[in-house]
Structures are given as structure tokens and as C-alpha cells.
XYZ file of C-alpha atoms in Angstrom:
740
model
C -45.334 -47.405 -10.090
C -47.919 -50.095 -10.768
C -50.466 -47.439 -11.668
C -48.038 -45.824 -14.065
C -47.297 -49.163 -15.674
C -50.943 -49.895 -16.240
C -51.617 -46.480 -17.652
C -48.679 -46.806 -19.973
C -49.764 -50.223 -21.161
C -53.195 -48.982 -22.041
C -51.760 -46.114 -24.056
C -49.107 -48.185 -25.781
C -48.368 -47.206 -29.359
C -47.172 -50.635 -30.398
C -50.197 -50.963 -32.663
C -49.409 -47.866 -34.719
C -48.941 -48.899 -38.328
C -45.251 -48.819 -39.320
C -46.040 -46.615 -42.285
C -47.499 -43.857 -40.119
C -45.065 -43.738 -37.182
C -41.581 -42.280 -36.891
C -40.209 -45.596 -35.686
C -40.498 -46.797 -39.250
C -37.203 -45.029 -39.948
C -33.721 -46.166 -39.014
C -32.271 -44.421 -35.948
C -29.110 -42.361 -36.195
C -25.718 -43.201 -34.775
C -24.112 -39.988 -33.526
C -27.004 -38.110 -31.947
C -26.781 -40.141 -28.714
C -23.236 -38.905 -28.193
C -24.512 -35.326 -28.077
C -27.224 -36.386 -25.658
C -24.565 -37.931 -23.465
C -22.495 -34.760 -23.572
C -25.578 -32.767 -22.620
C -26.110 -35.107 -19.683
C -22.504 -34.552 -18.640
C -22.871 -30.773 -18.649
C -26.438 -30.709 -17.292
C -25.393 -30.776 -13.568
C -23.465 -27.566 -14.149
C -26.669 -25.712 -14.895
C -26.581 -23.098 -17.604
C -23.479 -23.025 -19.777
C -20.680 -21.483 -17.743
C -19.189 -18.159 -18.879
C -15.861 -19.954 -19.260
C -17.504 -22.116 -21.942
C -18.705 -19.201 -24.010
C -18.828 -20.293 -27.609
C -19.020 -23.993 -26.748
C -22.524 -25.035 -27.718
C -23.650 -28.549 -28.448
C -25.580 -29.262 -31.648
C -29.334 -29.285 -31.107
C -32.613 -28.302 -32.746
C -34.177 -25.091 -31.398
C -37.965 -25.072 -31.866
C -39.398 -21.559 -32.232
C -42.769 -20.207 -33.161
C -45.468 -17.788 -32.116
C -47.898 -18.557 -29.356
C -50.450 -21.190 -30.458
C -48.490 -21.925 -33.623
C -48.727 -25.663 -32.960
C -45.240 -26.253 -31.551
C -46.480 -28.458 -28.737
C -48.577 -30.544 -31.080
C -45.578 -31.115 -33.360
C -43.383 -32.217 -30.470
C -46.029 -34.529 -29.060
C -46.565 -36.040 -32.499
C -42.812 -36.694 -32.795
C -42.917 -38.491 -29.438
C -46.310 -40.109 -29.992
C -47.464 -39.085 -26.515
C -49.383 -36.312 -24.760
C -46.953 -34.896 -22.228
C -46.738 -31.103 -22.676
C -48.723 -28.454 -20.769
C -51.681 -27.060 -22.683
C -53.729 -23.896 -22.507
C -54.905 -20.808 -24.365
C -52.105 -18.633 -22.962
C -48.354 -19.132 -23.033
C -47.651 -22.733 -22.034
C -43.891 -23.121 -22.458
C -42.363 -20.712 -19.941
C -38.941 -22.314 -19.578
C -36.745 -23.866 -22.271
C -37.496 -27.583 -22.409
C -34.519 -29.623 -23.627
C -36.128 -32.728 -25.049
C -33.879 -35.682 -25.795
C -35.562 -38.389 -27.834
C -33.636 -41.616 -27.576
C -34.535 -44.643 -29.664
C -34.181 -47.918 -27.864
C -34.855 -51.462 -28.961
C -38.081 -53.063 -27.854
C -37.456 -55.370 -24.910
C -39.401 -57.746 -22.777
C -41.688 -56.766 -19.930
C -41.144 -53.315 -18.473
C -38.187 -52.747 -20.795
C -40.611 -52.568 -23.720
C -42.331 -49.534 -22.256
C -41.687 -45.906 -23.021
C -40.531 -43.720 -20.189
C -39.277 -40.258 -19.402
C -36.596 -39.035 -17.011
C -35.874 -35.505 -15.800
C -32.342 -34.288 -15.181
C -33.414 -32.789 -11.843
C -34.859 -36.188 -10.813
C -32.201 -38.671 -11.933
C -32.992 -42.393 -11.724
C -36.699 -41.550 -11.355
C -38.465 -42.872 -14.426
C -41.910 -41.635 -15.424
C -43.974 -44.246 -17.236
C -47.142 -42.177 -16.928
C -46.815 -39.332 -19.445
C -49.517 -37.292 -17.751
C -47.225 -37.319 -14.705
C -44.491 -35.890 -16.936
C -46.822 -33.020 -17.813
C -47.537 -32.354 -14.142
C -43.832 -32.408 -13.302
C -43.081 -29.883 -16.076
C -45.774 -27.588 -14.659
C -44.527 -28.022 -11.093
C -40.891 -27.372 -12.032
C -41.915 -24.322 -14.074
C -43.944 -22.845 -11.229
C -41.098 -23.532 -8.821
C -38.913 -21.209 -10.883
C -41.319 -18.534 -12.163
C -44.371 -18.921 -9.945
C -47.950 -19.448 -11.019
C -48.112 -16.331 -13.162
C -47.258 -16.260 -16.839
C -43.664 -15.085 -16.448
C -40.750 -16.805 -18.194
C -37.264 -17.976 -17.213
C -34.242 -19.032 -19.251
C -33.391 -21.815 -16.786
C -33.744 -25.097 -18.625
C -35.844 -28.158 -17.867
C -34.170 -31.273 -19.233
C -36.301 -34.272 -20.181
C -35.185 -37.505 -21.808
C -37.779 -39.765 -23.405
C -36.708 -43.275 -24.298
C -38.914 -45.236 -26.657
C -38.681 -47.741 -29.497
C -41.085 -45.467 -31.390
C -38.894 -42.357 -31.752
C -35.830 -41.370 -33.703
C -32.771 -39.925 -31.993
C -33.341 -36.183 -31.953
C -32.434 -33.447 -29.474
C -34.800 -30.479 -29.455
C -35.204 -27.383 -27.330
C -38.805 -26.211 -27.016
C -38.658 -22.444 -26.443
C -41.459 -20.176 -25.185
C -43.835 -19.002 -27.887
C -43.428 -15.496 -29.267
C -46.140 -13.311 -27.779
C -47.146 -9.747 -28.581
C -49.332 -8.483 -25.735
C -48.792 -9.225 -22.025
C -51.739 -10.984 -20.400
C -52.683 -11.227 -16.758
C -49.730 -10.396 -14.538
C -47.100 -10.992 -17.194
C -44.302 -8.402 -17.158
C -44.697 -5.571 -19.640
C -41.494 -6.570 -21.434
C -42.521 -10.214 -21.875
C -42.101 -10.045 -25.666
C -38.555 -8.677 -25.428
C -37.614 -11.288 -22.833
C -38.863 -14.148 -24.972
C -37.204 -12.819 -28.110
C -33.872 -12.375 -26.300
C -34.130 -15.913 -24.951
C -34.855 -17.318 -28.392
C -31.998 -15.339 -29.920
C -29.524 -16.723 -27.370
C -30.247 -20.215 -28.756
C -30.695 -19.702 -32.477
C -27.710 -17.368 -32.967
C -25.363 -20.261 -32.199
C -23.931 -21.739 -35.384
C -24.299 -25.226 -33.929
C -28.079 -24.883 -33.646
C -30.567 -26.106 -36.229
C -33.629 -23.839 -36.235
C -37.059 -25.455 -36.467
C -39.295 -22.505 -37.370
C -42.954 -23.398 -36.794
C -45.601 -21.289 -38.570
C -49.377 -21.899 -38.678
C -50.871 -22.174 -42.157
C -54.015 -20.274 -41.122
C -51.940 -17.098 -40.609
C -49.957 -14.918 -43.026
C -46.948 -17.140 -43.676
C -45.000 -14.328 -45.324
C -45.051 -12.455 -41.981
C -44.230 -15.433 -39.793
C -42.511 -14.355 -36.575
C -40.493 -17.579 -36.486
C -39.209 -17.197 -40.049
C -38.380 -13.537 -39.509
C -36.338 -14.273 -36.380
C -34.596 -17.180 -38.096
C -33.661 -14.936 -41.014
C -31.932 -12.479 -38.660
C -29.399 -15.091 -37.537
C -29.469 -17.361 -40.590
C -29.976 -15.026 -43.563
C -28.998 -17.677 -46.114
C -31.344 -20.272 -44.640
C -28.607 -22.917 -44.388
C -29.617 -24.181 -40.951
C -33.338 -23.433 -40.802
C -36.128 -25.980 -41.330
C -39.598 -24.579 -41.869
C -42.609 -26.401 -40.433
C -46.064 -25.330 -41.597
C -48.781 -26.534 -39.241
C -52.574 -26.696 -39.429
C -52.674 -27.261 -43.190
C -56.143 -28.771 -42.884
C -57.766 -25.567 -41.601
C -56.542 -23.135 -44.250
C -59.177 -21.041 -45.979
C -60.842 -22.853 -48.828
C -59.154 -22.105 -52.114
C -55.776 -21.536 -50.468
C -52.884 -23.899 -49.870
C -49.246 -23.907 -48.770
C -47.777 -25.666 -51.817
C -45.562 -22.764 -52.880
C -44.249 -22.441 -49.336
C -43.468 -26.144 -49.151
C -41.652 -25.834 -52.468
C -39.593 -22.924 -51.098
C -40.861 -20.459 -53.712
C -41.900 -17.768 -51.196
C -39.153 -17.821 -48.564
C -36.431 -20.241 -49.718
C -34.715 -22.406 -47.125
C -31.906 -24.773 -48.065
C -33.163 -27.339 -45.582
C -36.675 -26.965 -46.919
C -40.147 -27.159 -45.374
C -42.407 -29.861 -43.989
C -46.160 -29.490 -43.754
C -48.105 -31.197 -40.949
C -51.673 -31.548 -39.746
C -52.171 -30.963 -36.040
C -54.795 -32.279 -33.728
C -57.493 -29.728 -33.200
C -58.287 -28.366 -29.752
C -61.433 -30.446 -29.837
C -59.346 -33.566 -30.530
C -57.145 -32.712 -27.560
C -60.108 -32.018 -25.306
C -61.643 -35.341 -26.331
C -58.319 -37.147 -25.750
C -58.112 -38.265 -29.338
C -55.064 -40.580 -29.521
C -52.083 -39.367 -31.463
C -52.078 -42.549 -33.518
C -55.501 -41.587 -34.902
C -54.245 -38.066 -35.622
C -51.276 -39.462 -37.513
C -53.573 -41.734 -39.546
C -55.809 -38.741 -40.306
C -52.772 -36.710 -41.402
C -51.621 -39.476 -43.729
C -55.107 -39.715 -45.264
C -55.284 -35.922 -45.632
C -52.125 -35.734 -47.736
C -53.166 -38.794 -49.721
C -56.570 -37.313 -50.601
C -55.692 -33.621 -51.027
C -54.454 -33.459 -54.630
C -52.637 -30.111 -54.115
C -49.981 -31.851 -52.048
C -49.572 -34.851 -54.295
C -45.964 -35.254 -55.394
C -44.778 -33.657 -52.160
C -44.812 -36.772 -50.007
C -41.180 -36.225 -48.979
C -42.118 -32.961 -47.272
C -45.517 -33.731 -45.797
C -46.374 -35.353 -42.460
C -44.876 -35.951 -39.050
C -42.966 -39.098 -40.170
C -41.181 -37.083 -42.879
C -40.422 -34.331 -40.361
C -38.914 -36.862 -37.945
C -36.819 -38.394 -40.694
C -35.629 -35.001 -41.962
C -34.742 -33.793 -38.468
C -32.929 -37.014 -37.731
C -30.867 -36.914 -40.923
C -30.084 -33.192 -40.769
C -29.082 -33.328 -37.127
C -27.041 -36.463 -37.778
C -25.127 -34.801 -40.633
C -24.783 -31.568 -38.700
C -23.272 -33.368 -35.724
C -20.839 -35.252 -37.954
C -19.733 -31.948 -39.458
C -19.129 -30.254 -36.107
C -17.660 -33.201 -34.192
C -14.005 -32.466 -35.103
C -14.376 -28.804 -34.144
C -16.307 -29.773 -31.037
C -13.495 -32.087 -29.952
C -10.936 -29.308 -30.469
C -13.059 -26.799 -28.554
C -13.590 -29.194 -25.666
C -9.874 -29.917 -25.460
C -8.865 -26.250 -25.535
C -11.467 -25.411 -22.898
C -10.192 -28.282 -20.757
C -6.632 -26.948 -20.974
C -7.804 -23.466 -19.963
C -9.915 -24.712 -17.066
C -7.128 -26.992 -15.813
C -4.791 -24.003 -15.845
C -7.309 -21.995 -13.863
C -7.730 -24.857 -11.421
C -3.975 -25.017 -10.877
C -4.068 -21.330 -10.007
C -6.565 -22.025 -7.225
C -4.466 -24.910 -5.944
C -5.568 -27.699 -3.665
C -7.610 -27.063 -0.556
C -5.326 -27.022 2.510
C -6.318 -29.247 5.397
C -3.406 -29.836 7.813
C -1.029 -27.377 9.475
C 1.846 -29.017 7.655
C 0.226 -28.306 4.294
C -0.465 -24.716 5.309
C 3.096 -24.190 6.521
C 4.588 -25.598 3.333
C 2.254 -23.481 1.215
C 3.061 -20.310 3.169
C 6.822 -20.839 2.949
C 6.522 -21.555 -0.754
C 4.569 -18.345 -1.361
C 7.002 -16.219 0.677
C 9.977 -17.709 -1.153
C 8.439 -17.232 -4.602
C 7.500 -13.652 -3.755
C 11.053 -12.810 -2.616
C 12.577 -14.498 -5.656
C 10.206 -12.622 -7.951
C 11.204 -9.344 -6.264
C 14.913 -10.005 -6.831
C 14.282 -11.123 -10.411
C 12.411 -7.922 -11.183
C 15.233 -5.801 -9.772
C 17.943 -7.781 -11.590
C 16.038 -7.881 -14.890
C 15.648 -11.653 -14.855
C 11.865 -11.852 -14.631
C 10.248 -14.228 -17.114
C 7.333 -11.808 -17.391
C 9.585 -9.102 -18.821
C 7.734 -6.626 -20.989
C 9.009 -5.273 -24.292
C 6.746 -2.218 -24.262
C 8.356 -0.113 -21.507
C 11.141 -0.042 -18.922
C 10.399 -2.039 -15.797
C 11.993 -3.186 -12.571
C 15.724 -2.531 -12.188
C 15.896 -0.808 -15.568
C 13.725 1.988 -14.176
C 16.051 2.372 -11.186
C 19.048 2.688 -13.531
C 17.134 5.287 -15.537
C 16.472 7.268 -12.344
C 20.175 7.239 -11.446
C 21.648 8.109 -14.847
C 18.995 9.927 -16.855
C 17.309 11.825 -14.048
C 19.679 12.261 -11.077
C 23.083 12.515 -12.785
C 21.800 14.472 -15.767
C 19.914 16.948 -13.577
C 23.020 17.701 -11.484
C 25.140 18.160 -14.606
C 22.711 20.749 -15.918
C 22.971 22.922 -12.791
C 25.153 26.071 -13.019
C 26.753 26.409 -9.561
C 26.824 30.190 -9.872
C 23.419 30.740 -11.396
C 21.964 32.034 -8.124
C 25.091 34.096 -7.227
C 25.163 37.604 -8.625
C 28.289 39.729 -8.731
C 26.715 41.871 -6.031
C 26.334 38.809 -3.759
C 30.006 37.921 -4.193
C 31.134 41.535 -3.643
C 29.194 41.729 -0.407
C 30.592 38.381 0.689
C 34.140 39.664 0.054
C 33.445 42.830 2.072
C 31.956 40.882 4.923
C 34.931 38.502 4.948
C 37.464 41.369 5.360
C 35.801 42.802 8.426
C 36.928 46.370 9.278
C 40.003 46.006 7.117
C 40.804 45.945 3.464
C 41.833 42.512 2.252
C 45.474 42.124 1.378
C 44.762 38.967 -0.689
C 41.768 37.407 -2.319
C 39.899 36.241 0.798
C 39.267 32.510 1.277
C 36.312 32.979 3.561
C 33.807 34.195 0.926
C 34.826 31.330 -1.366
C 34.277 28.747 1.359
C 30.991 30.303 2.513
C 29.601 30.459 -0.993
C 30.808 27.014 -2.103
C 29.326 25.432 1.022
C 26.013 27.014 0.199
C 26.162 25.547 -3.299
C 27.146 22.094 -2.022
C 24.186 22.158 0.364
C 21.908 22.466 -2.660
C 22.850 18.899 -3.630
C 20.998 17.407 -0.652
C 17.449 17.861 -1.939
C 17.934 16.198 -5.353
C 19.843 13.365 -3.663
C 16.961 12.704 -1.279
C 14.493 12.989 -4.165
C 16.468 10.310 -5.994
C 16.155 8.097 -2.910
C 12.388 8.679 -2.837
C 12.052 7.835 -6.529
C 13.882 4.531 -6.051
C 11.742 3.714 -3.016
C 8.592 4.291 -5.081
C 9.928 1.989 -7.786
C 10.602 -0.763 -5.251
C 7.024 -0.447 -3.994
C 5.777 -0.846 -7.571
C 8.029 -3.863 -8.057
C 6.732 -5.469 -4.872
C 3.145 -5.062 -6.019
C 3.982 -6.594 -9.384
C 5.456 -9.688 -7.726
C 2.118 -11.199 -6.702
C 2.328 -14.925 -7.289
C -0.524 -16.999 -8.670
C -1.058 -18.633 -5.272
C -1.530 -15.263 -3.584
C -4.766 -14.724 -5.504
C -6.355 -17.261 -3.181
C -5.426 -15.526 0.061
C -6.497 -11.911 0.371
C -5.287 -11.575 3.973
C -1.834 -12.907 3.103
C -1.635 -10.503 0.176
C -2.509 -7.582 2.438
C -0.018 -8.593 5.123
C 2.738 -9.145 2.560
C 2.193 -5.682 1.152
C 2.238 -4.170 4.657
C 5.435 -5.975 5.715
C 7.178 -5.108 2.434
C 6.211 -1.433 2.621
C 7.321 -1.186 6.267
C 10.565 -3.021 5.490
C 11.392 -0.655 2.631
C 10.487 2.394 4.712
C 12.878 1.219 7.404
C 15.604 0.780 4.775
C 15.072 4.336 3.563
C 16.186 5.763 6.931
C 19.828 4.560 6.899
C 20.106 5.466 3.226
C 18.796 8.924 4.035
C 21.263 9.308 6.906
C 24.125 8.194 4.691
C 23.234 10.662 1.945
C 22.919 13.466 4.481
C 26.294 12.540 5.943
C 27.879 12.584 2.494
C 26.682 16.144 1.899
C 27.683 17.184 5.427
C 31.175 15.719 4.900
C 31.625 17.750 1.736
C 30.387 20.882 3.435
C 32.455 20.354 6.563
C 35.840 20.195 4.867
C 36.711 22.146 1.731
C 39.725 20.293 0.377
C 41.512 23.022 -1.548
C 44.423 20.601 -2.050
C 42.347 18.332 -4.249
C 44.359 17.566 -7.406
C 41.454 18.538 -9.630
C 40.896 21.892 -7.917
C 41.868 24.839 -10.113
C 43.807 26.686 -7.360
C 44.308 30.397 -6.758
C 47.198 31.096 -9.145
C 45.514 29.588 -12.176
C 42.236 31.252 -11.251
C 43.951 34.661 -11.089
C 45.548 34.183 -14.488
C 42.195 33.200 -15.978
C 40.512 36.166 -14.266
C 43.106 38.628 -15.627
C 42.637 37.311 -19.135
C 38.895 37.505 -18.844
C 39.044 41.044 -17.456
C 41.360 42.204 -20.248
C 39.002 40.746 -22.786
C 36.151 42.640 -21.178
C 38.082 45.940 -21.116
C 39.162 45.673 -24.755
C 35.564 45.414 -25.700
C 34.492 48.795 -24.176
C 35.924 52.433 -24.399
C 37.738 53.946 -21.379
C 35.483 56.205 -19.350
C 36.454 59.186 -17.174
C 36.145 57.043 -14.088
C 38.500 54.493 -15.597
C 41.046 57.167 -16.346
C 40.738 58.548 -12.854
C 41.173 55.109 -11.456
C 44.262 54.499 -13.567
C 45.737 57.868 -12.544
C 45.300 56.964 -8.910
C 43.824 59.120 -6.103
C 43.598 58.851 -2.361
C 39.932 57.818 -2.544
C 40.203 55.147 -5.225
C 41.550 51.568 -5.096
C 44.652 51.568 -7.235
C 46.172 48.145 -6.528
C 43.912 46.274 -8.927
C 45.187 42.819 -9.792
C 48.535 43.377 -8.134
C 46.783 43.443 -4.777
C 46.471 39.718 -5.158
C 50.219 39.474 -4.663
C 51.082 42.423 -2.384
C 49.745 45.095 -0.038
C 47.382 47.745 -1.213
C 48.909 51.149 -2.059
C 48.436 54.265 0.197
C 48.127 58.068 -0.508
C 51.252 59.763 -2.028
C 53.376 62.332 -0.147
C 54.443 62.871 3.492
C 51.247 64.444 4.789
C 51.382 62.104 7.731
C 54.581 63.848 8.923
C 53.080 67.326 9.250
C 54.050 69.122 12.408
C 51.581 69.113 15.292
C 51.609 72.921 15.501
C 50.311 73.129 11.968
C 47.522 70.797 12.869
C 46.499 72.840 15.892
C 46.604 75.997 13.778
C 44.314 74.352 11.249
C 41.833 73.355 13.969
C 41.576 76.904 15.258
C 40.731 78.034 11.772
C 38.265 75.101 11.075
C 34.609 75.679 10.380
C 31.842 74.236 12.592
C 31.787 70.441 13.310
C 30.496 68.203 10.511
C 27.597 65.950 11.543
C 27.487 62.451 10.008
C 24.275 60.775 8.968
C 23.196 57.730 10.918
C 24.050 54.495 9.047
C 20.988 52.842 7.465
C 19.743 49.451 8.763
C 20.966 47.764 5.576
C 24.396 48.689 4.290
C 25.765 47.844 0.866
C 29.223 48.619 -0.503
C 29.456 51.882 -2.340
C 32.155 50.955 -4.819
C 31.617 51.426 -8.494
C 30.426 48.668 -10.777
C 33.955 47.660 -11.738
C 35.158 47.388 -8.151
C 36.286 43.878 -7.128
C 35.832 42.544 -10.685
C 38.924 40.363 -10.511
C 38.013 39.014 -7.082
C 34.483 38.220 -8.306
C 35.738 36.350 -11.348
C 38.288 34.440 -9.287
C 35.653 33.496 -6.713
C 33.306 32.196 -9.414
C 36.075 30.141 -10.980
C 36.993 28.625 -7.630
C 33.348 27.844 -6.756
C 32.707 26.208 -10.132
C 35.873 24.131 -9.957
C 35.265 22.845 -6.463
C 31.515 22.340 -6.989
C 32.253 20.085 -9.984
C 34.528 17.949 -7.802
C 31.811 17.552 -5.172
C 29.099 17.007 -7.791
C 31.005 14.090 -9.296
C 31.462 12.588 -5.847
C 27.759 12.901 -5.096
C 26.747 11.529 -8.496
C 28.809 8.448 -7.724
C 28.181 7.960 -4.013
C 24.439 8.665 -3.739
C 23.421 5.798 -6.116
C 25.884 3.565 -4.271
C 24.325 4.478 -0.937
C 20.815 3.842 -2.277
C 21.797 0.512 -3.782
C 23.618 -0.614 -0.617
C 21.194 0.519 2.068
C 17.907 0.108 0.185
C 17.883 -1.973 -3.011
C 20.447 -4.675 -2.303
C 19.534 -4.816 1.366
C 15.927 -5.537 0.332
C 17.033 -8.297 -2.027
C 19.177 -9.919 0.660
C 16.856 -9.628 3.634
C 13.249 -9.528 2.381
C 12.678 -13.289 2.745
C 14.192 -13.300 6.230
C 11.865 -10.489 7.230
C 8.864 -12.393 5.893
C 9.821 -15.491 7.840
C 10.349 -13.462 10.993
C 7.070 -11.542 10.724
C 4.708 -13.985 9.001
C 5.977 -17.560 9.115
C 4.353 -18.423 12.419
C 2.144 -21.372 13.149
C -0.442 -19.254 14.936
C -0.827 -17.148 11.769
C -1.313 -20.010 9.304
C -5.069 -20.110 9.499
C -5.586 -16.352 9.215
C -3.050 -15.832 6.434
C -4.225 -18.797 4.357
C -7.943 -18.273 4.823
C -9.529 -18.189 1.382
C -12.266 -15.822 0.391
C -15.670 -17.427 0.036
C -15.712 -16.494 -3.643
C -12.443 -18.365 -4.171
C -13.812 -21.478 -2.460
C -16.949 -21.376 -4.586
C -14.990 -20.673 -7.744
C -12.627 -23.567 -7.099
C -15.556 -25.927 -6.525
C -17.300 -24.879 -9.740
C -13.994 -25.067 -11.608
C -13.425 -28.601 -10.334
C -16.909 -29.555 -11.513
C -16.305 -27.907 -14.865
C -12.932 -29.602 -15.208
C -14.392 -33.022 -14.403
C -17.224 -32.496 -16.880
C -14.820 -31.458 -19.637
C -12.541 -34.422 -18.955
C -15.510 -36.773 -19.106
C -16.732 -35.132 -22.303
C -13.315 -35.424 -23.970
C -12.998 -39.050 -22.893
C -16.482 -39.771 -24.211
C -15.627 -38.277 -27.579
C -12.313 -40.126 -27.678
C -14.130 -43.422 -27.144
C -16.766 -42.542 -29.709
C -14.718 -41.091 -32.563
C -13.274 -44.427 -33.639
C -16.712 -46.032 -33.707
C -18.163 -43.104 -35.656
C -15.386 -43.302 -38.247
C -15.889 -47.030 -38.677
C -19.645 -46.675 -38.894
C -19.397 -43.786 -41.351
C -17.313 -45.815 -43.786
C -19.529 -48.890 -43.506
C -23.031 -47.435 -43.663
C -22.333 -44.568 -46.030
C -23.643 -41.955 -43.587
C -20.596 -39.805 -44.225
C -21.820 -39.583 -47.784
C -25.148 -38.062 -46.768
C -26.054 -35.260 -49.152
C -25.932 -31.667 -48.023
C -29.688 -31.624 -48.593
C -29.333 -29.375 -51.608
C -32.217 -31.336 -53.094
C -34.434 -29.575 -50.568
C -33.777 -26.177 -52.090
C -36.477 -24.342 -53.993
C -35.003 -25.250 -57.397
C -34.960 -28.909 -56.535
C -38.533 -28.699 -55.327
C -39.628 -27.328 -58.630
C -37.936 -30.133 -60.519
C -39.384 -32.829 -58.300
C -42.892 -31.513 -58.654
C -42.939 -31.534 -62.409
């Protein structure tokens, strides 16, 4: 420390003439508040993704390699402290905070620097600052010429500077050298763009006068993000080494590439001056003499020299900060609200078993309540875009299950042939004396059995909806505990599967009950008499519509081989053959046998037998059977439409609402499971820690602004700083007027 003190004393700039040093100008009042905010956010590293769009006002210094950026910055500080070399020197963004402080007594009168990564470690030897910048750069990107966007933060306190915050960015390079990556130019340009595209950034575009100013890389990049030139300051360096007969007057006047904030021309130390350790104070005196003697730049004193650049930067940054402070306060507050909300979602870290038990019970209770709310339609997160929760279950019952059963024709898969065969089979070896009940019961049972599949499908649909509801009930706290989430989903799915079984048995029993007993005494059943009347009317209507055929006439005449009882057979016995042939004497029969021809051989019956009656045979019976089936099926269908949803609601939906929490407590609320269930993922732990840090930083920043705003308002009204011009006098038109 003693060595640093001595070195610093020998290099003191206290003897620099006031007229040639930036300290000649009054320091600003609001820039330190931005520096303080930067210090608050510095421990967080690069700006967090959650703070996208929140950028603090600062001056971004850009320029091509060897444009003189480093010389300008060192001249503003009045010290040699930046790495030098023929290749790229700035390989990481250097956030340089210049802080003006009053001259004190003893060590307090000295200038010093302090790095954010070495807090409370002051550097009084500025050559040590240079070495630390190099060491920190190589720590991040190695000894090659690669670049990194990770910042180095350096604060320099001195009575000889004005309050300015600058970011020295790597110089724009064209061709990779040494072991630089092949895309070094693109990397540097992307890094520069990430700073200068922010509306809160002032762009300090540095261009050497001994190059083609119209093709300046810095000005071209600045124009991409600031096409109107409202936040770009042009700095033209090396004015003293321009070709003889040329000058930068028109550029300084803004006649070539206009910038509303104007230009400043400076004279840098040459490489020989740097090699010979020529003091900056001598370089500043030489610069002042150069502009005094060179008649081309006479009348442009307000835009020539390092002191004018310092003053302009100070005033522009001061006004810029005043303009953005209200918005900055609003942005900080809104970000704080968002981060606090996120932090609440993570919750507090759980230490004791009591805390874990209370947290677990709270999560299980909230989950069960959310499940019931979704089913009952009381969820606060109700959507207005589609049906959800219990409304979907109601839709399944009424618009899918009930409607589908109503659209089914109970006889659509029963042909007249099927019914005729069923009637034949029901009579056995005899002719039926009445319309047989057996075929009706057989056929109607078959139709009732068809109701089982859609009923079970309805149960499956509701089960699927309950699974969806359970997955939508994830509470905010559950995001912390992946194992608890998994176990909750497993227990819920198993619980609902178990509830499906009794509901399935009940539905099956309902169908079996309907099949097992055909209640022909049901008051809504059409009955045989009414069905016969309807069948007769329908048959008459059919016969009126077609001419009588020979077969019909034969049937109406009646023969021994044709059924003649027709509809009347529904009420009496079938008729037999006419005459008394059955009373023939036995002798006549024997006589006939003696005269009979050879024995008639019958064909073997085929494996599949079908009735051989004509198409009109059994028409009345068929119609009656269909009417009876339809009538009774409708009775059963209505019962099923009513009872199946009730069974599903009782055994599955309402049972889940009533017993889900109890099941959770039984399966999961155990002390030996606390640690496993409430173990947080490493990412959650890290995210909570960074969120806490972010939240604390935002709170501190908001408090800092709250404390400062009143002072700024008072100062603005007293010193007239709020009346600072918008620097329109620095436009090209104003330049022209001032130079005449």
C-alpha cells in the first residue's frame, strides 16, 4: 500500500491547469444514483432474463480497433490504466464509473480505483489497475485474443473527473489474428449491438480522423439502432495526424453525417508518447495548443478537446438520466412486484419436520379443494374459451350418452326374417295358437343388452375427465416438489381407478336387472291388444297400397296347405282342413294302400333350415313383435339414461370429492415421507436463491430511488438543471450558425 501511495503521489494531477482538465467543470447530481444502482445489481452478474428491458442509462463507447478509444477514456480519467497493444486490447466490456469527489486531506486527496470483483480493495497505483484488468480478462477468456461479454466493473474516484458512466466495448475488428476464433467480428458486433440497441444507452461513436470518416464502422453501427442520431455522440480522434490539406471541420459541424448530439474532436497521444510515458497532462496541454493554433478549428471551441467532451458527456448523460428516471422507477417497481410474486411461488425453505408437515397438509388440502371446485364449477381459474371441469361431465351425460341412446332404433338390426325365425323357433313342433311371448322376450333382451357398452363407455369418458381435472389442479406450491407431484398423480389415478370398479358393477347390474325381468305390466308398455290393433291397421294400409296377387286370392279362398287364420289366430285356434276325411273307413284306407305306387323317399333335411312360408307369412306377428320391442326398449332406455349418470356420479365423481383428501392423508401424510415428498429439485433451490437475490436488489434499488427522487426534484428546481436544453444547438444547422 505504501508503494502504491508513493507512486500515486508522484503522478498526481493536482498541478494540471484548471483550464485544461475536466475537473474545471461542475459535477452532475443524478449520475451517482445510476452508479449506485449499477453497484446494487453488479453482484447478480449479467442482467437477469427476468429483467429483460430494464437497462440503466450509460454511455456505450464503440469504435474500430485502434480508433483511439482507450486514449479518449484515459484522457477523461487523466490516468494511464488501460491495457495497450497493437492487437485487440479490450476483450471484455469494461464498465467504467467515474465518480467526482471533493479533494480531502492526506490519503483522501488521492485518486483510486475499485473493482466490483474485489470490493473494499482500493487501487492507488493505476498501473496495478491495468494489470488487474489483464488478469481478470485472461481468467475469463485465456491468454489468446478471444472475447467475452462478461463485464469487468471498475469505479474510479477522483476530484479531477466528472460523474460519467461509460462502457468500453471491444474494438470492431475485421480479420482474425493469431488464435482468435474465425467469427470474432460477428461476436464483437453482436456484443456491441446488445448494448447500443437499448434506448437508455448513449452511444459514443469513436472514429479516427486519419481514416475515411464517411465509412466509419462506429457511425454505421450507431445508425442501425439510432437512425435519427438522437442519442449518438460522435468523437473524431487523431485530428493532428490527418493528411495535410484535409480537416474534419465539416464533420464537427455535422454537415456530413448529422447527429443531434453533435461531434467532439480530440487529439490523442501518439504511440511514441505512450511508449515514452508522456504524462496525460502534457498531452492535454498540447491538445489545447493545437486547437488554439490551428485556424481551421477556430470558432469550434465548444466541440474540440477532451474537456469539452467530458462536459458534453456529463450534461447529456445528466439530462438523459433525468428524462428516464420516472420510467426507470416504474419499471423497477413492476419488476419487483413480478419477482416477489415468483418468490412467493417458491415459498420459504422448510427446515423442521413441523414445517414440512404443515406444508404437506396444506398442499393436500388445497389440491382436494381445487379438485372439488373444478367439478362443481367454482374454480377461480374458470376459462371462458371452452367447457371445463364439471361442465364437460354434464356434456358427456346429456349431449353424448343420452342423445346417442335416443338416436338408436331398437329394431334396426332385426329384419323381418329374424323375427319370423324367432317366432318359429318359439313354437317348437307346434303351430302357435297366439302371438308367442318367447320371441318378444328373447329379442327385447338382446336389444337391452346393447345398452351395456355405451353405458360403460360413458363411465370411461367421465373417468378420463376426472383425470384431466386432477392434473389441472396442481397448486403453486407443488411446482417446488416434483416427487410430491408424481405421488399425488399416482394416488389420484389409483383412487379413481378403484372407484370405477363399483360404478362398473352397478351399471352392469342395472342392465342385468332389466334383462332378467321383462315387466310386461309396466304402465307405459303398449300391451298386446293395442299392438294388435296397430298391426292390423298397418297391414291394411300396406295391402291397400298393392294389387291382389294370385297367391293372395288363394290364401283368401283357403286351402289345406295355406294358413287361413290370419289376424283372427291372435284370438282363437287356427283353422283345419274342411270335410270329414278324417272319418274315412279303415277298409278304404287299406284298399288305397294296396293300390299305392312305390314308397316316396324324402330328402335329408339340410344343416340350416329356414321357414318356407311366403313373404307375407307372419306379417301381423312381425309387426306386433316390433311394436312390443320398441315400446319396452324405450322404457328401459329411459331408465338407463337416468340411472347410469346417477351411478357414475355416486360411485365415482361424488365419491372422489368426498374421499380424495382422506385418501391422501392415509397414503401420503406420514412423517417418514416428509423428506422425500418435500425434497426440492436442485434447479428450484438455485432459482429460489437467485430470485431472493434479485428481489433484494430490486427492493434496494427502489428504496434508493425513493430516497433520491425528492432530492433530485429539489435540486432541479433550484439549480435549473431541469431546464437543460435538449442540445438542439448541437445539430448541424446550429453549427452552421455558430460558425458564421
